[in-house]
Amino acid sequence: MSAALLPKRARRPIGLTALIDVVFILLMFFMLTSSFSQWRSLDLQSQAAGKQVDTQPQLLIVHGEDAFSLGALTANTQTLESLAGTLSRSQALVIIPRADISVQIIVSTMTRLKRLGLENISLGNSIKVDQ
Amino acid sequence: MTPLIPNKPRRSSDDNLIPLINIVFLLLIFFMVAGQIRASLPALELPDSELGKTAENQPLRIALASDQQLYLNNIPITEIELTRRIQQENAPIQLFADKNLQAQYLDDTLNLLRRAGSDSITLISQTASQ
């Protein structure tokens, strides 16, 4: 095809207005889709895949935000800090929440136990308490 | 005699757009680098925590809303259907539970997942990055 058949076009540079249109659309896309909070994962060790353990696990019963008891379902509860001395780091620990405890309290309990240096933590079934 | 100051190029009307486009480019680069795009979730509030490994998207994302509705990868699903899907795929599970959900309802879901034979369940919480 000879060049003469093509219409003669004036050579014009692309305007900045078109560029900024596209950049604005990209900016809107990234502003609306990006999120700044990060997901953290906590392992819930499965009871089905339970390994053979020699020792009895410690049972930590969660009564409330800062009310715990170890082993038995008693009325007098303690804070986690006062229980920290009696928790053994080598033994497995099972968290038993009361049935009306929220997920947030379970997660913060696991976080606090990890901070105290306990590693072998799992989540057991909840218990119903009649009152 | 040649002039000492060279002739300025012809000003075009686009010239006053350049500061604007600079700012917009900076904003664009900030959001591209700092933000992260990821799978959306059904309407639920994740529990807050500062500890734990940073989580990536996994193929099996199970969400449990505060009204006990189960979602698999953002689609509402029944317990029977969920059991079937887990037995088919046999992959690690990420569990997104609403922070106000009670432990007894979390139990039901965990027992369901364990009965379905999954042996890697992680509970997802979130942290606001600084």
XYZ file of C-alpha atoms in Angstrom:
261
model
C 0.000 0.000 0.000
C 1.456 3.261 -0.961
C 1.777 5.985 1.558
C -0.189 8.336 -0.599
C -3.425 6.456 0.106
C -3.188 7.151 3.820
C -4.573 10.480 4.882
C -1.973 12.911 5.946
C -2.189 13.332 9.689
C -0.698 16.109 11.673
C 1.874 14.820 14.115
C 0.578 15.826 17.523
C 2.040 14.658 20.824
C -0.394 12.891 23.166
C -1.764 15.388 25.650
C -1.146 15.092 29.364
C -4.886 15.169 30.000
C -5.331 11.668 28.643
C -2.432 10.430 30.750
C -3.792 11.910 33.942
C -7.197 10.332 33.259
C -5.646 6.888 33.207
C -3.484 7.579 36.232
C -6.520 8.782 38.193
C -8.377 5.581 37.389
C -5.394 3.478 38.519
C -5.155 5.551 41.693
C -8.842 4.996 42.461
C -8.429 1.252 41.878
C -5.484 0.908 44.239
C -7.046 3.162 46.885
C -10.250 1.121 46.978
C -8.773 -2.386 46.814
C -5.706 -2.164 49.022
C -5.915 -2.822 52.725
C -3.382 -1.996 55.373
C -4.248 -4.442 58.135
C -2.391 -7.735 58.156
C -3.748 -11.197 58.763
C -2.143 -13.271 61.489
C -2.635 -16.993 61.773
C -2.834 -18.984 65.008
C -2.437 -22.736 64.765
C -5.234 -24.740 66.320
C -3.718 -28.145 66.887
C -6.165 -30.770 65.833
C -7.276 -33.243 68.446
C -7.819 -35.876 65.768
C -4.129 -35.751 64.862
C -3.172 -35.924 68.543
C 0.270 -37.345 69.147
C 0.937 -39.777 71.945
C 1.868 -37.825 75.024
C 3.336 -39.233 78.201
C 1.972 -36.589 80.493
C -1.505 -35.349 81.167
C -2.126 -31.959 79.499
C -2.848 -28.961 81.672
C -6.383 -27.685 81.325
C -6.787 -23.926 81.453
C -10.421 -22.968 81.841
C -11.329 -19.507 80.593
C -14.124 -17.879 82.579
C -13.801 -14.348 81.280
C -11.490 -11.664 79.981
C -9.047 -12.052 82.861
C -10.559 -14.894 84.893
C -8.934 -18.299 84.588
C -8.706 -21.490 86.572
C -6.345 -24.396 86.145
C -7.637 -27.946 86.035
C -10.895 -27.568 87.909
C -14.063 -25.594 87.364
C -14.000 -23.513 90.510
C -15.754 -20.339 91.450
C -12.612 -18.518 92.559
C -10.768 -17.523 89.403
C -7.336 -16.034 89.000
C -5.652 -13.698 86.585
C -3.296 -15.156 83.996
C -0.306 -13.415 85.575
C -0.878 -15.104 88.933
C -1.289 -18.477 87.210
C 1.842 -18.018 85.100
C 4.104 -19.460 87.789
C 2.140 -22.699 88.067
C 1.971 -23.353 84.312
C 4.584 -25.800 83.127
C 6.280 -25.009 79.842
C 7.138 -28.593 78.949
C 3.603 -29.914 79.343
C 0.922 -29.482 76.705
C -1.770 -26.947 77.490
C -5.397 -27.126 76.410
C -7.569 -24.029 76.537
C -11.139 -24.819 77.584
C -13.355 -21.770 77.173
C -16.750 -21.469 78.790
C -19.556 -21.713 76.255
C -20.351 -17.991 76.284
C -16.767 -16.773 75.804
C -16.205 -14.759 72.629
C -13.629 -15.616 69.960
C -11.777 -12.396 70.744
C -11.089 -13.553 74.329
C -9.861 -16.958 73.082
C -7.494 -15.270 70.643
C -6.146 -12.842 73.222
C -5.682 -15.683 75.723
C -3.656 -17.651 73.174
C -1.616 -14.539 72.403
C -0.875 -13.913 76.080
C 0.104 -17.543 76.670
C 2.481 -17.406 73.699
C 3.981 -14.266 75.153
C 4.548 -16.102 78.443
C 6.658 -18.589 76.506
C 4.200 -21.490 76.217
C 4.380 -23.214 72.863
C 2.286 -26.363 72.964
C -1.179 -24.788 73.083
C -4.362 -26.255 71.661
C -8.011 -25.329 71.848
C -10.415 -27.796 73.392
C -14.162 -27.966 73.294
C -16.027 -25.456 75.384
C -17.912 -26.360 78.539
C -21.388 -25.249 79.522
C -21.765 -23.799 82.990
C -25.204 -23.639 84.538
C -25.827 -20.654 86.698
C 24.836 39.088 17.410
C 23.312 35.989 18.980
C 21.190 36.532 22.101
C 22.751 35.291 25.368
C 19.489 33.797 26.596
C 18.204 31.084 24.306
C 14.644 31.276 23.132
C 12.260 29.596 25.553
C 10.235 26.753 24.046
C 6.623 27.560 23.336
C 4.494 27.034 26.455
C 1.603 24.728 26.022
C -1.587 24.641 28.064
C -0.565 21.248 29.491
C 2.325 22.718 31.441
C 0.300 23.561 34.524
C -0.881 19.936 34.730
C 2.613 18.699 35.496
C 2.640 19.462 39.270
C -0.755 17.799 39.564
C 0.381 14.699 37.745
C 3.476 14.528 39.960
C 1.346 14.402 43.097
C -1.043 11.864 41.619
C 1.825 9.631 40.557
C 3.286 9.780 44.062
C -0.071 8.782 45.583
C -0.423 5.983 43.053
C 2.996 4.585 43.862
C 2.315 4.838 47.610
C -0.900 2.833 47.376
C 0.634 0.288 45.015
C 3.598 -0.369 47.276
C 2.082 -0.033 50.757
C -1.306 -1.609 50.281
C -1.934 -5.232 49.517
C -4.712 -6.709 47.458
C -6.323 -9.843 48.810
C -9.477 -11.871 48.822
C -12.453 -10.095 50.290
C -14.362 -11.523 53.228
C -18.038 -11.711 54.058
C -19.107 -9.068 56.550
C -17.355 -10.051 59.754
C -15.008 -8.500 62.267
C -11.782 -10.441 62.709
C -10.366 -10.716 66.237
C -7.348 -8.528 66.964
C -3.957 -9.884 67.957
C -0.347 -8.827 67.596
C 1.288 -12.237 67.561
C 1.239 -15.045 65.036
C 2.676 -15.718 61.630
C 1.652 -13.506 58.758
C -1.025 -15.327 56.797
C -1.276 -15.710 53.048
C -4.339 -16.639 51.061
C -5.038 -20.365 51.149
C -7.383 -22.214 48.796
C -9.804 -23.174 51.595
C -11.003 -20.077 53.452
C -13.887 -20.833 55.758
C -15.656 -17.925 57.380
C -18.030 -18.110 60.319
C -20.150 -14.990 60.755
C -21.698 -13.868 64.036
C -25.067 -15.293 62.937
C -23.354 -18.725 62.558
C -23.630 -18.675 58.761
C -20.756 -20.601 57.177
C -18.995 -19.351 54.058
C -16.499 -21.175 51.878
C -14.367 -18.732 49.894
C -16.978 -16.017 50.356
C -19.962 -18.091 49.230
C -22.592 -19.215 51.789
C -22.517 -22.981 52.212
C -24.307 -25.660 54.230
C -22.534 -27.967 56.670
C -23.109 -31.078 54.535
C -21.787 -29.401 51.404
C -18.794 -28.045 53.350
C -17.886 -31.514 54.660
C -17.990 -32.867 51.122
C -15.763 -30.091 49.776
C -13.163 -30.535 52.539
C -12.989 -34.285 51.964
C -12.470 -33.646 48.250
C -9.763 -31.007 48.502
C -7.813 -32.040 51.630
C -5.904 -28.764 51.948
C -4.943 -26.606 54.944
C -7.887 -24.590 56.230
C -7.981 -20.969 57.259
C -10.835 -20.231 59.625
C -12.103 -16.657 59.840
C -14.385 -16.357 62.846
C -16.195 -13.220 63.923
C -14.668 -11.771 67.094
C -18.055 -11.627 68.860
C -18.943 -15.239 68.151
C -19.422 -17.442 71.223
C -17.116 -20.398 71.877
C -19.926 -22.967 71.685
C -20.621 -22.090 68.050
C -16.919 -22.084 67.191
C -16.836 -25.591 68.693
C -19.517 -26.855 66.351
C -17.551 -25.677 63.323
C -14.208 -26.993 64.604
C -15.757 -30.398 65.315
C -17.272 -30.419 61.835
C -13.881 -29.630 60.266
C -12.127 -32.302 62.317
C -14.755 -34.908 61.491
C -14.301 -34.046 57.827
C -10.697 -35.114 58.249
C -8.764 -31.863 58.053
C -5.685 -31.839 60.238
C -4.369 -28.334 59.662
C -6.666 -25.573 60.846
C -5.466 -22.055 61.531
C -7.530 -19.318 63.095
C -7.037 -15.941 61.432
C -6.848 -12.702 63.373
C -5.732 -9.312 62.202
C -3.369 -6.596 63.219
C -3.360 -3.012 62.071
C 0.041 -2.413 60.521
C 1.926 0.617 61.730
